[in-house]
Amino acid sequence: MSQTLLLIGPLLPSVMDTLESTYTVHRYWESTDKDALLASIADSCIGVVTDGGNGVSADILKKLPAVKIVSVFGVGVDAVDLAWCRDHGIGVSNTPDVLSDDVADMAMALALAVSRQLVVGDQYARAGKWPAQGAMPLTRRVMGKRAGIYGMGSIGKALAMRLEGFRMPISYCNRSPRSDSDNYTFVASLEELASQVDYLFVTAAATAGTIGSIDAGVLDALGPDGYLINVSRGTLVDEVALLSCLQEKRIAGAGLDVFADEPNIPPAFFTLDNVVLQPHNASGTWETREAMGKLVLDNLAAYLAGQPLLTAVV
């Protein structure tokens, strides 16, 4: 008899196909009576598969006492009740590293797009304004500007390699200095980091200590020539303060892949030409999503074989 799993939300079709051909999978998001579903599998469900956005709450886990593993398709685990998992001996795994290059690429693309006004330029060309109005206004150079990275983990390090190619001096703010980042300048204060750079890249994990950390003080420190690029979590940024800064040109612009209340984006962002928006798609390539899916499956297989999780969070 195959092991029983609860799948919280849809994943890549190839991953779902493998899950459902290997295990007995119940699709939580499709259930019309979720409490009845949980009750029906309470004694048999040994694992939960979810993504970083949906996570899994203690309310669900309380109803599934046999669960011993939560396998997350994504890096962020802020939507998983980690405290409950620790207290009840539930292992939690995620899919780090395999998406770092694509997320770093997106961060660099957003910096270029907002600085060089690529979206505005595309619209300018499509609207036929070039023949009628001449050249569009000048934009800002990226090459050689000062870069600050908030969160020097796997994604931050991958981003730093790309920034080096643009000859950008790199500073970073982290919980502590990294011994493998001697080429970069450690700055203990986030606000101080913002005051020293032209681009502030957000790649930190969402934790109790980082949520809301990009506040009005940090944005004002970044200043009218500074850009904010966020490929981490929208909850790290005070969106009301950010909108105010963008509207009043107190910062030069922003490139945002993530938002506080996804998939809902505050409509005020849509009216601004100094922000480039993406629908939380930094890791959205076939190559990376397939690699993430394989890691989800490999973590499940390791648990069932009595082996340590390959990428354990808890």
GROMACS .gro file of C-alpha atoms in nm:
model
  314
    1MET     CA    1   0.000   0.000   0.000
    2SER     CA    2   0.141   0.340  -0.098
    3GLN     CA    3   0.203   0.610   0.161
    4THR     CA    4  -0.061   0.882   0.199
    5LEU     CA    5   0.027   1.248   0.141
    6LEU     CA    6  -0.166   1.574   0.151
    7LEU     CA    7  -0.085   1.813  -0.135
    8ILE     CA    8  -0.182   2.167  -0.029
    9GLY     CA    9  -0.179   2.334  -0.372
   10PRO     CA   10  -0.097   2.257  -0.736
   11LEU     CA   11   0.266   2.212  -0.839
   12LEU     CA   12   0.442   2.158  -1.170
   13PRO     CA   13   0.246   1.890  -1.364
   14SER     CA   14   0.547   1.659  -1.391
   15VAL     CA   15   0.600   1.676  -1.015
   16MET     CA   16   0.233   1.608  -0.944
   17ASP     CA   17   0.236   1.316  -1.188
   18THR     CA   18   0.532   1.158  -1.008
   19LEU     CA   19   0.380   1.220  -0.665
   20GLU     CA   20   0.048   1.067  -0.765
   21SER     CA   21   0.206   0.765  -0.932
   22THR     CA   22   0.424   0.696  -0.627
   23TYR     CA   23   0.200   0.788  -0.333
   24THR     CA   24  -0.168   0.815  -0.246
   25VAL     CA   25  -0.214   1.191  -0.282
   26HIS     CA   26  -0.509   1.396  -0.164
   27ARG     CA   27  -0.554   1.739  -0.325
   28TYR     CA   28  -0.641   1.975  -0.041
   29TRP     CA   29  -0.718   2.279  -0.260
   30GLU     CA   30  -0.976   2.089  -0.463
   31SER     CA   31  -1.169   1.956  -0.163
   32THR     CA   32  -1.514   2.105  -0.106
   33ASP     CA   33  -1.515   1.981   0.257
   34LYS     CA   34  -1.163   2.023   0.381
   35ASP     CA   35  -1.238   1.924   0.741
   36ALA     CA   36  -1.395   1.600   0.621
   37LEU     CA   37  -1.093   1.530   0.402
   38LEU     CA   38  -0.851   1.582   0.690
   39ALA     CA   39  -1.061   1.361   0.917
   40SER     CA   40  -1.065   1.084   0.657
   41ILE     CA   41  -0.684   1.071   0.631
   42ALA     CA   42  -0.596   1.163   0.989
   43ASP     CA   43  -0.456   0.819   1.076
   44SER     CA   44  -0.283   0.748   0.745
   45CYS     CA   45  -0.134   1.075   0.619
   46ILE     CA   46   0.239   1.072   0.689
   47GLY     CA   47   0.343   1.381   0.491
   48VAL     CA   48   0.241   1.720   0.357
   49VAL     CA   49   0.370   1.863   0.030
   50THR     CA   50   0.325   2.236  -0.019
   51ASP     CA   51   0.486   2.544  -0.170
   52GLY     CA   52   0.643   2.846  -0.007
   53GLY     CA   53   0.339   3.066  -0.054
   54ASN     CA   54   0.077   2.827   0.086
   55GLY     CA   55   0.290   2.659   0.349
   56VAL     CA   56   0.090   2.464   0.608
   57SER     CA   57  -0.067   2.587   0.930
   58ALA     CA   58  -0.078   2.431   1.273
   59ASP     CA   59  -0.457   2.413   1.233
   60ILE     CA   60  -0.410   2.160   0.951
   61LEU     CA   61  -0.125   1.972   1.118
   62LYS     CA   62  -0.324   1.932   1.442
   63LYS     CA   63  -0.576   1.729   1.244
   64LEU     CA   64  -0.308   1.506   1.093
   65PRO     CA   65  -0.128   1.350   1.391
   66ALA     CA   66   0.052   1.091   1.179
   67VAL     CA   67   0.238   1.351   0.970
   68LYS     CA   68   0.615   1.331   1.009
   69ILE     CA   69   0.740   1.536   0.712
   70VAL     CA   70   0.651   1.862   0.541
   71SER     CA   71   0.825   1.894   0.205
   72VAL     CA   72   0.821   2.251   0.069
   73PHE     CA   73   0.851   2.336  -0.300
   74GLY     CA   74   1.041   2.662  -0.250
   75VAL     CA   75   1.302   2.823  -0.028
   76GLY     CA   76   1.080   3.029   0.200
   77VAL     CA   77   0.924   2.843   0.491
   78ASP     CA   78   0.765   3.143   0.663
   79ALA     CA   79   0.418   3.007   0.581
   80VAL     CA   80   0.494   2.678   0.758
   81ASP     CA   81   0.429   2.665   1.133
   82LEU     CA   82   0.785   2.570   1.220
   83ALA     CA   83   0.728   2.593   1.593
   84TRP     CA   84   0.452   2.333   1.575
   85CYS     CA   85   0.672   2.109   1.359
   86ARG     CA   86   0.964   2.131   1.603
   87ASP     CA   87   0.744   2.060   1.902
   88HIS     CA   88   0.585   1.757   1.736
   89GLY     CA   89   0.887   1.599   1.570
   90ILE     CA   90   0.787   1.684   1.214
   91GLY     CA   91   1.075   1.725   0.971
   92VAL     CA   92   1.060   2.018   0.730
   93SER     CA   93   1.256   2.038   0.406
   94ASN     CA   94   1.276   2.302   0.134
   95THR     CA   95   1.444   2.347  -0.204
   96PRO     CA   96   1.736   2.589  -0.158
   97ASP     CA   97   2.029   2.651  -0.393
   98VAL     CA   98   1.866   2.503  -0.705
   99LEU     CA   99   1.680   2.830  -0.766
  100SER     CA  100   1.954   3.073  -0.662
  101ASP     CA  101   2.084   3.143  -1.012
  102ASP     CA  102   1.743   3.219  -1.160
  103VAL     CA  103   1.643   3.444  -0.869
  104ALA     CA  104   1.976   3.628  -0.896
  105ASP     CA  105   1.918   3.668  -1.271
  106MET     CA  106   1.577   3.820  -1.202
  107ALA     CA  107   1.722   4.062  -0.947
  108MET     CA  108   1.975   4.179  -1.205
  109ALA     CA  109   1.708   4.199  -1.475
  110LEU     CA  110   1.483   4.411  -1.252
  111ALA     CA  111   1.771   4.648  -1.172
  112LEU     CA  112   1.843   4.694  -1.542
  113ALA     CA  113   1.476   4.720  -1.636
  114VAL     CA  114   1.389   4.994  -1.388
  115SER     CA  115   1.714   5.188  -1.435
  116ARG     CA  116   1.712   5.178  -1.814
  117GLN     CA  117   1.330   5.213  -1.827
  118LEU     CA  118   1.293   4.904  -2.044
  119VAL     CA  119   0.918   4.870  -1.991
  120VAL     CA  120   0.860   5.242  -2.053
  121GLY     CA  121   1.080   5.222  -2.363
  122ASP     CA  122   0.890   4.922  -2.495
  123GLN     CA  123   0.561   5.109  -2.450
  124TYR     CA  124   0.714   5.421  -2.610
  125ALA     CA  125   0.817   5.222  -2.917
  126ARG     CA  126   0.488   5.032  -2.948
  127ALA     CA  127   0.283   5.351  -2.919
  128GLY     CA  128   0.466   5.505  -3.216
  129LYS     CA  129   0.603   5.789  -3.004
  130TRP     CA  130   0.957   5.765  -3.144
  131PRO     CA  131   0.872   5.909  -3.489
  132ALA     CA  132   0.625   6.158  -3.343
  133GLN     CA  133   0.808   6.277  -3.032
  134GLY     CA  134   1.171   6.181  -3.092
  135ALA     CA  135   1.400   6.008  -2.847
  136MET     CA  136   1.260   5.913  -2.506
  137PRO     CA  137   1.408   6.075  -2.192
  138LEU     CA  138   1.751   5.964  -2.076
  139THR     CA  139   1.782   5.682  -1.823
  140ARG     CA  140   2.026   5.574  -1.549
  141ARG     CA  141   2.340   5.363  -1.588
  142VAL     CA  142   2.387   5.048  -1.376
  143MET     CA  143   2.753   4.978  -1.449
  144GLY     CA  144   2.987   5.085  -1.168
  145LYS     CA  145   2.716   5.189  -0.921
  146ARG     CA  146   2.726   5.083  -0.556
  147ALA     CA  147   2.531   4.770  -0.464
  148GLY     CA  148   2.400   4.662  -0.126
  149ILE     CA  149   2.271   4.311  -0.059
  150TYR     CA  150   2.040   4.247   0.235
  151GLY     CA  151   2.084   3.878   0.310
  152MET     CA  152   2.406   3.713   0.196
  153GLY     CA  153   2.278   3.357   0.163
  154SER     CA  154   2.285   3.138  -0.144
  155ILE     CA  155   2.084   3.385  -0.355
  156GLY     CA  156   2.280   3.684  -0.225
  157LYS     CA  157   2.609   3.519  -0.316
  158ALA     CA  158   2.484   3.428  -0.665
  159LEU     CA  159   2.371   3.787  -0.711
  160ALA     CA  160   2.707   3.923  -0.594
  161MET     CA  161   2.881   3.727  -0.871
  162ARG     CA  162   2.661   3.899  -1.127
  163LEU     CA  163   2.711   4.243  -0.974
  164GLU     CA  164   3.087   4.194  -0.997
  165GLY     CA  165   3.041   4.166  -1.373
  166PHE     CA  166   2.893   4.514  -1.368
  167ARG     CA  167   3.197   4.640  -1.173
  168MET     CA  168   2.979   4.734  -0.878
  169PRO     CA  169   3.137   4.773  -0.532
  170ILE     CA  170   2.938   4.538  -0.307
  171SER     CA  171   2.836   4.580   0.057
  172TYR     CA  172   2.603   4.353   0.247
  173CYS     CA  173   2.398   4.333   0.564
  174ASN     CA  174   2.361   3.994   0.727
  175ARG     CA  175   2.310   3.850   1.075
  176SER     CA  176   2.691   3.827   1.092
  177PRO     CA  177   2.988   3.867   0.856
  178ARG     CA  178   3.054   3.574   0.622
  179SER     CA  179   3.403   3.429   0.608
  180ASP     CA  180   3.354   3.346   0.239
  181SER     CA  181   3.263   3.705   0.146
  182ASP     CA  182   3.589   3.886   0.220
  183ASN     CA  183   3.571   4.071  -0.112
  184TYR     CA  184   3.257   4.249   0.006
  185THR     CA  185   3.205   4.502   0.284
  186PHE     CA  186   2.995   4.394   0.581
  187VAL     CA  187   2.761   4.659   0.722
  188ALA     CA  188   2.581   4.568   1.044
  189SER     CA  189   2.300   4.825   1.011
  190LEU     CA  190   2.045   4.794   0.729
  191GLU     CA  191   1.976   5.167   0.735
  192GLU     CA  192   2.347   5.240   0.716
  193LEU     CA  193   2.381   5.000   0.423
  194ALA     CA  194   2.097   5.179   0.241
  195SER     CA  195   2.265   5.515   0.292
  196GLN     CA  196   2.586   5.389   0.127
  197VAL     CA  197   2.449   5.231  -0.193
  198ASP     CA  198   2.270   5.310  -0.517
  199TYR     CA  199   2.090   4.974  -0.534
  200LEU     CA  200   1.954   4.786  -0.234
  201PHE     CA  201   1.884   4.423  -0.323
  202VAL     CA  202   1.662   4.227  -0.085
  203THR     CA  203   1.747   3.855  -0.071
  204ALA     CA  204   1.697   3.787   0.300
  205ALA     CA  205   1.464   3.518   0.434
  206ALA     CA  206   1.136   3.621   0.595
  207THR     CA  207   1.176   3.580   0.971
  208ALA     CA  208   1.047   3.756   1.278
  209GLY     CA  209   1.358   3.974   1.264
  210THR     CA  210   1.334   4.069   0.895
  211ILE     CA  211   0.960   4.119   0.832
  212GLY     CA  212   0.893   4.491   0.793
  213SER     CA  213   1.263   4.574   0.814
  214ILE     CA  214   1.262   4.778   0.491
  215ASP     CA  215   1.075   5.067   0.648
  216ALA     CA  216   1.048   5.441   0.584
  217GLY     CA  217   1.381   5.502   0.757
  218VAL     CA  218   1.565   5.258   0.532
  219LEU     CA  219   1.397   5.394   0.218
  220ASP     CA  220   1.478   5.753   0.311
  221ALA     CA  221   1.838   5.647   0.370
  222LEU     CA  222   1.843   5.495   0.020
  223GLY     CA  223   1.750   5.839  -0.108
  224PRO     CA  224   1.629   5.998  -0.433
  225ASP     CA  225   1.900   5.836  -0.647
  226GLY     CA  226   1.854   5.488  -0.498
  227TYR     CA  227   1.669   5.182  -0.623
  228LEU     CA  228   1.508   4.900  -0.424
  229ILE     CA  229   1.507   4.553  -0.581
  230ASN     CA  230   1.311   4.286  -0.394
  231VAL     CA  231   1.322   3.917  -0.492
  232SER     CA  232   1.274   3.781  -0.140
  233ARG     CA  233   0.937   3.829   0.030
  234GLY     CA  234   0.700   4.124   0.006
  235THR     CA  235   0.651   4.115   0.382
  236LEU     CA  236   1.004   4.244   0.436
  237VAL     CA  237   0.899   4.582   0.293
  238ASP     CA  238   0.655   4.838   0.431
  239GLU     CA  239   0.453   4.871   0.109
  240VAL     CA  240   0.272   5.186   0.220
  241ALA     CA  241   0.604   5.357   0.285
  242LEU     CA  242   0.745   5.226  -0.043
  243LEU     CA  243   0.451   5.357  -0.244
  244SER     CA  244   0.484   5.696  -0.080
  245CYS     CA  245   0.855   5.709  -0.162
  246LEU     CA  246   0.795   5.611  -0.525
  247GLN     CA  247   0.509   5.856  -0.572
  248GLU     CA  248   0.704   6.143  -0.417
  249LYS     CA  249   1.030   6.043  -0.595
  250ARG     CA  250   1.204   6.005  -0.259
  251ILE     CA  251   1.370   5.701  -0.414
  252ALA     CA  252   1.451   5.669  -0.783
  253GLY     CA  253   1.263   5.347  -0.843
  254ALA     CA  254   1.197   4.985  -0.754
  255GLY     CA  255   1.195   4.641  -0.911
  256LEU     CA  256   0.955   4.409  -0.732
  257ASP     CA  257   0.897   4.038  -0.781
  258VAL     CA  258   0.716   3.992  -0.448
  259PHE     CA  259   0.437   4.161  -0.255
  260ALA     CA  260   0.290   4.153   0.094
  261ASP     CA  261  -0.052   4.011   0.000
  262GLU     CA  262   0.011   3.792  -0.301
  263PRO     CA  263  -0.135   3.758  -0.557
  264ASN     CA  264  -0.291   4.096  -0.481
  265ILE     CA  265  -0.076   4.395  -0.579
  266PRO     CA  266  -0.176   4.741  -0.454
  267PRO     CA  267  -0.326   4.913  -0.761
  268ALA     CA  268  -0.129   5.231  -0.689
  269PHE     CA  269   0.181   5.053  -0.821
  270PHE     CA  270   0.017   5.023  -1.165
  271THR     CA  271   0.016   5.400  -1.215
  272LEU     CA  272   0.390   5.445  -1.162
  273ASP     CA  273   0.655   5.439  -1.432
  274ASN     CA  274   0.944   5.416  -1.184
  275VAL     CA  275   0.863   5.062  -1.077
  276VAL     CA  276   0.888   4.732  -1.267
  277LEU     CA  277   0.659   4.453  -1.143
  278GLN     CA  278   0.675   4.075  -1.173
  279PRO     CA  279   0.422   3.817  -1.044
  280HIS     CA  280   0.660   3.637  -0.802
  281ASN     CA  281   0.829   3.467  -1.094
  282ALA     CA  282   1.200   3.489  -1.014
  283SER     CA  283   1.241   3.110  -1.003
  284GLY     CA  284   0.992   3.062  -1.286
  285THR     CA  285   1.197   2.872  -1.542
  286TRP     CA  286   1.134   2.516  -1.653
  287GLU     CA  287   1.485   2.418  -1.552
  288THR     CA  288   1.461   2.548  -1.197
  289ARG     CA  289   1.107   2.432  -1.128
  290GLU     CA  290   1.199   2.080  -1.244
  291ALA     CA  291   1.503   2.083  -1.014
  292MET     CA  292   1.289   2.206  -0.725
  293GLY     CA  293   1.038   1.930  -0.788
  294LYS     CA  294   1.309   1.665  -0.793
  295LEU     CA  295   1.435   1.789  -0.456
  296VAL     CA  296   1.083   1.769  -0.309
  297LEU     CA  297   1.059   1.409  -0.427
  298ASP     CA  298   1.410   1.322  -0.310
  299ASN     CA  299   1.339   1.457   0.039
  300LEU     CA  300   1.023   1.245   0.062
  301ALA     CA  301   1.213   0.938  -0.056
  302ALA     CA  302   1.492   1.001   0.197
  303TYR     CA  303   1.242   1.027   0.484
  304LEU     CA  304   1.063   0.707   0.385
  305ALA     CA  305   1.396   0.526   0.357
  306GLY     CA  306   1.483   0.630   0.712
  307GLN     CA  307   1.759   0.861   0.591
  308PRO     CA  308   1.825   1.227   0.687
  309LEU     CA  309   1.642   1.490   0.486
  310LEU     CA  310   1.864   1.627   0.210
  311THR     CA  311   1.773   1.990   0.282
  312ALA     CA  312   1.637   1.994   0.633
  313VAL     CA  313   1.496   2.315   0.782
  314VAL     CA  314   1.366   2.144   1.097
   0.00000   0.00000   0.00000
